[in-house]
């Protein structure tokens, strides 16, 4: 029995589940290998207030459950585990979860990106309780509060400036005296009287009161002295890494490891392999943009499969020579 599927989707975030929804409704019976920790970055977000259609906002994990449920309703199947190996060198395409091999004519890669973390236990336990990795998503919760932003790149400058529209005070903490950010972004942040630069300094600990972030302990690297500053929010803006380790030797990618797709499409360099969401996008990184590109990938895959079947049907119908 040939159990090769038409479509496998790798990834269980907004892009993967949206691709699954569209593919399932197109009768492609997709298998979604959603990852052991399915849901992606929204699982470490609290309220999502900027996703259209949720006027009262929604908790990130609840939204991901809704996305998943909607795809399931139309027949998507799920494997709640991590892909361990892929082989896209020939068709059918091969995808492994441990010792179990799955094959498909087409694959959508939607494995997302992960915000870099400082690596503190207190940071992990306070995620969604004052610790955030996305100012655009969460700044509005810090109206008239005090927040700390960590990082010295363009993201940190941009997030500090954005947060300053809401918060009373923004302390920008960076481990070096020099910044990676462009000078225009630095100048803009420096000109903002709500933003204070503190360097060369790192965050030693995030402190909590009643389960919510209440202060941050900073360590000055030039003196090794520590001090606590009041902060209801800690925004970690030290970059993102695309989750592409499994694909780097087979799919075209840029220097930072983000997958590269053809202009105006979700096609990768391998026939039948498509990519969507944050795994290709280091610019917008929003749930709604990821969902949009997941939809595009499903439509691209559907058309590609239909064209392929059309070719196969034509080949079968063609009179044989000889
Ligand atoms: P980035 O440029 O890689 O900067 C990351 C920053 O975080 C660096 O300053 C780095 O410090 C610091 N960092 C890294 N690991 C750290 C750790 N464990 N503890 C403390 N600090 C740490 O990342 P990004 O700012 O997210 O920018 C990514 C790309 O997007 C860049 O190309 C950027 O120009 C672009 N971007 C552009 C805009 C814009 O133009 N509007 C906005 C956002 C991002 P060191 O410098 O010491 O390594």
CSV table of N, CA, C and O and ligand atoms in Angstrom, one decimal, residues 116-119 150-159 173-182 184-185 188 201-203 236-240 258 282-283 285, ligand 1:
chain,number,residue,atom,x,y,z
A,116,UNK,N,15.6,34.9,21.1
A,116,UNK,CA,16.7,34.6,21.9
A,116,UNK,C,16.4,34.9,23.4
A,116,UNK,O,15.8,36.0,23.6
A,117,UNK,N,16.8,34.1,24.3
A,117,UNK,CA,16.5,34.3,25.7
A,117,UNK,C,17.8,34.6,26.4
A,117,UNK,O,18.8,34.2,26.0
A,118,UNK,N,17.6,35.3,27.6
A,118,UNK,CA,18.8,35.6,28.4
A,118,UNK,C,19.3,34.3,29.0
A,118,UNK,O,20.5,34.2,29.3
A,119,UNK,N,18.4,33.4,29.3
A,119,UNK,CA,18.8,32.1,29.9
A,119,UNK,C,18.6,32.1,31.4
A,119,UNK,O,19.1,31.2,32.1
A,150,UNK,N,16.3,45.0,27.0
A,150,UNK,CA,17.6,44.4,26.9
A,150,UNK,C,18.0,44.3,25.5
A,150,UNK,O,17.3,43.7,24.7
A,151,UNK,N,19.2,44.8,25.1
A,151,UNK,CA,19.7,44.6,23.7
A,151,UNK,C,20.4,45.9,23.2
A,151,UNK,O,20.1,47.0,23.7
A,152,UNK,N,21.2,45.7,22.2
A,152,UNK,CA,21.9,46.8,21.6
A,152,UNK,C,21.7,46.9,20.1
A,152,UNK,O,22.5,47.6,19.5
A,153,UNK,N,20.8,46.2,19.6
A,153,UNK,CA,20.6,46.2,18.1
A,153,UNK,C,19.4,47.1,17.7
A,153,UNK,O,18.8,47.7,18.6
A,154,UNK,N,19.0,47.1,16.5
A,154,UNK,CA,17.9,47.9,16.0
A,154,UNK,C,16.6,47.5,16.7
A,154,UNK,O,15.8,48.4,17.0
A,155,UNK,N,16.4,46.2,17.0
A,155,UNK,CA,15.2,45.8,17.6
A,155,UNK,C,15.1,46.5,19.0
A,155,UNK,O,14.0,46.9,19.3
A,156,UNK,N,16.1,46.5,19.7
A,156,UNK,CA,16.1,47.0,21.1
A,156,UNK,C,15.8,48.5,21.0
A,156,UNK,O,15.0,49.0,21.8
A,157,UNK,N,16.4,49.2,20.1
A,157,UNK,CA,16.1,50.7,19.9
A,157,UNK,C,14.7,50.9,19.5
A,157,UNK,O,14.0,51.8,20.1
A,158,UNK,N,14.2,50.1,18.6
A,158,UNK,CA,12.8,50.3,18.1
A,158,UNK,C,11.8,50.0,19.2
A,158,UNK,O,10.9,50.7,19.4
A,159,UNK,N,12.1,48.9,19.9
A,159,UNK,CA,11.2,48.5,21.0
A,159,UNK,C,11.2,49.5,22.1
A,159,UNK,O,10.1,49.8,22.7
A,173,UNK,N,19.1,48.5,28.6
A,173,UNK,CA,20.3,47.8,29.2
A,173,UNK,C,21.0,47.1,28.1
A,173,UNK,O,20.4,46.2,27.4
A,174,UNK,N,22.3,47.4,28.0
A,174,UNK,CA,23.1,46.7,27.0
A,174,UNK,C,24.5,46.3,27.6
A,174,UNK,O,25.0,47.0,28.3
A,175,UNK,N,24.9,45.1,27.1
A,175,UNK,CA,26.1,44.6,27.8
A,175,UNK,C,27.4,45.2,27.4
A,175,UNK,O,28.5,45.0,28.0
A,176,UNK,N,27.4,46.0,26.3
A,176,UNK,CA,28.6,46.7,25.8
A,176,UNK,C,28.3,48.2,25.8
A,176,UNK,O,27.2,48.7,25.7
A,177,UNK,N,29.4,49.0,25.7
A,177,UNK,CA,29.2,50.5,25.5
A,177,UNK,C,28.9,50.8,24.0
A,177,UNK,O,28.4,51.9,23.7
A,178,UNK,N,29.3,49.9,23.1
A,178,UNK,CA,29.0,50.2,21.7
A,178,UNK,C,27.7,49.4,21.3
A,178,UNK,O,27.4,48.4,21.9
A,179,UNK,N,27.1,49.9,20.3
A,179,UNK,CA,25.8,49.3,19.9
A,179,UNK,C,25.9,48.8,18.5
A,179,UNK,O,26.6,49.3,17.7
A,180,UNK,N,25.2,47.7,18.3
A,180,UNK,CA,25.1,47.2,17.0
A,180,UNK,C,24.0,47.9,16.1
A,180,UNK,O,24.1,47.8,14.9
A,181,UNK,N,23.2,48.6,16.8
A,181,UNK,CA,22.1,49.3,16.1
A,181,UNK,C,22.6,50.4,15.2
A,181,UNK,O,23.7,50.9,15.4
A,182,UNK,N,21.8,50.8,14.2
A,182,UNK,CA,22.2,51.9,13.3
A,182,UNK,C,22.2,53.2,14.0
A,182,UNK,O,21.4,53.4,14.9
A,184,UNK,N,21.1,56.1,13.4
A,184,UNK,CA,19.8,56.9,13.4
A,184,UNK,C,18.9,56.4,14.4
A,184,UNK,O,18.2,57.1,15.1
A,185,UNK,N,18.9,55.0,14.6
A,185,UNK,CA,18.0,54.4,15.6
A,185,UNK,C,18.5,54.8,17.0
A,185,UNK,O,17.7,55.0,17.9
A,188,UNK,N,17.7,58.4,17.8
A,188,UNK,CA,16.3,58.6,18.1
A,188,UNK,C,16.0,58.2,19.5
A,188,UNK,O,15.2,58.9,20.2
A,201,UNK,N,26.0,46.8,31.0
A,201,UNK,CA,25.3,46.2,32.1
A,201,UNK,C,24.4,45.0,31.6
A,201,UNK,O,24.0,45.0,30.4
A,202,UNK,N,24.3,44.0,32.5
A,202,UNK,CA,23.4,42.9,32.1
A,202,UNK,C,22.3,42.7,33.2
A,202,UNK,O,22.4,43.2,34.3
A,203,UNK,N,21.3,42.0,32.8
A,203,UNK,CA,20.3,41.6,33.8
A,203,UNK,C,20.7,40.3,34.5
A,203,UNK,O,21.0,39.3,33.9
A,236,UNK,N,12.9,41.5,26.3
A,236,UNK,CA,14.2,41.0,25.9
A,236,UNK,C,14.2,41.1,24.3
A,236,UNK,O,13.4,40.5,23.6
A,237,UNK,N,15.2,41.9,23.8
A,237,UNK,CA,15.2,42.2,22.4
A,237,UNK,C,16.7,41.9,21.9
A,237,UNK,O,17.4,42.8,21.5
A,238,UNK,N,17.1,40.7,22.1
A,238,UNK,CA,18.5,40.3,21.7
A,238,UNK,C,18.5,39.5,20.5
A,238,UNK,O,19.5,38.8,20.2
A,239,UNK,N,17.5,39.5,19.6
A,239,UNK,CA,17.5,38.9,18.4
A,239,UNK,C,16.6,37.6,18.3
A,239,UNK,O,16.1,37.2,19.4
A,240,UNK,N,16.4,37.1,17.1
A,240,UNK,CA,15.7,35.8,16.9
A,240,UNK,C,16.5,34.9,16.1
A,240,UNK,O,17.4,35.3,15.4
A,258,UNK,N,17.6,32.1,7.8
A,258,UNK,CA,16.2,32.2,7.4
A,258,UNK,C,16.0,31.6,6.0
A,258,UNK,O,16.9,31.8,5.1
A,282,UNK,N,12.0,37.8,8.7
A,282,UNK,CA,12.7,38.4,9.9
A,282,UNK,C,12.3,39.9,10.0
A,282,UNK,O,12.9,40.6,10.7
A,283,UNK,N,11.3,40.3,9.2
A,283,UNK,CA,10.9,41.7,9.2
A,283,UNK,C,9.6,41.9,10.0
A,283,UNK,O,9.6,42.7,11.0
A,285,UNK,N,7.1,39.4,11.4
A,285,UNK,CA,7.1,38.5,12.6
A,285,UNK,C,5.8,38.6,13.4
A,285,UNK,O,5.8,38.6,14.7
B,1,LIG,P1,20.9,42.0,16.5
B,1,LIG,O1,21.3,43.1,15.5
B,1,LIG,O2,21.6,40.7,16.3
B,1,LIG,O3,21.3,42.6,17.9
B,1,LIG,C1,21.2,41.7,19.1
B,1,LIG,C2,21.7,42.5,20.3
B,1,LIG,O4,21.4,41.8,21.4
B,1,LIG,C3,23.1,42.9,20.2
B,1,LIG,O5,23.4,44.2,20.7
B,1,LIG,C4,23.7,41.8,21.2
B,1,LIG,O6,24.8,42.3,21.9
B,1,LIG,C5,22.6,41.6,22.1
B,1,LIG,N1,22.7,40.3,22.7
B,1,LIG,C6,22.7,39.1,22.1
B,1,LIG,N2,22.7,38.1,22.9
B,1,LIG,C7,22.7,38.6,24.2
B,1,LIG,C8,22.7,38.1,25.5
B,1,LIG,N3,22.7,36.8,25.7
B,1,LIG,N4,22.7,39.0,26.5
B,1,LIG,C9,22.6,40.3,26.3
B,1,LIG,N5,22.6,40.9,25.1
B,1,LIG,C10,22.7,40.0,24.0
B,1,LIG,O7,19.4,41.7,16.6
B,1,LIG,P2,18.1,42.6,16.3
B,1,LIG,O8,18.3,43.9,17.0
B,1,LIG,O9,16.9,41.8,16.6
B,1,LIG,O10,18.2,42.9,14.7
B,1,LIG,C11,18.1,41.8,13.8
B,1,LIG,C12,18.1,42.4,12.4
B,1,LIG,O11,16.9,43.0,12.1
B,1,LIG,C13,19.2,43.4,12.1
B,1,LIG,O12,19.7,43.3,10.9
B,1,LIG,C14,18.5,44.7,12.3
B,1,LIG,O13,19.2,45.8,11.6
B,1,LIG,C15,17.2,44.4,11.7
B,1,LIG,N6,16.1,45.3,12.3
B,1,LIG,C16,15.9,46.5,11.6
B,1,LIG,C17,15.0,47.3,12.2
B,1,LIG,C18,14.7,48.6,11.4
B,1,LIG,O14,15.4,49.0,10.6
B,1,LIG,N7,13.6,49.3,11.7
B,1,LIG,C19,14.3,47.0,13.3
B,1,LIG,C20,14.6,45.9,14.0
B,1,LIG,C21,15.5,45.0,13.5
B,1,LIG,P3,26.3,42.5,21.2
B,1,LIG,O15,26.2,43.7,20.3
B,1,LIG,O16,27.2,42.7,22.4
B,1,LIG,O17,26.5,41.2,20.5
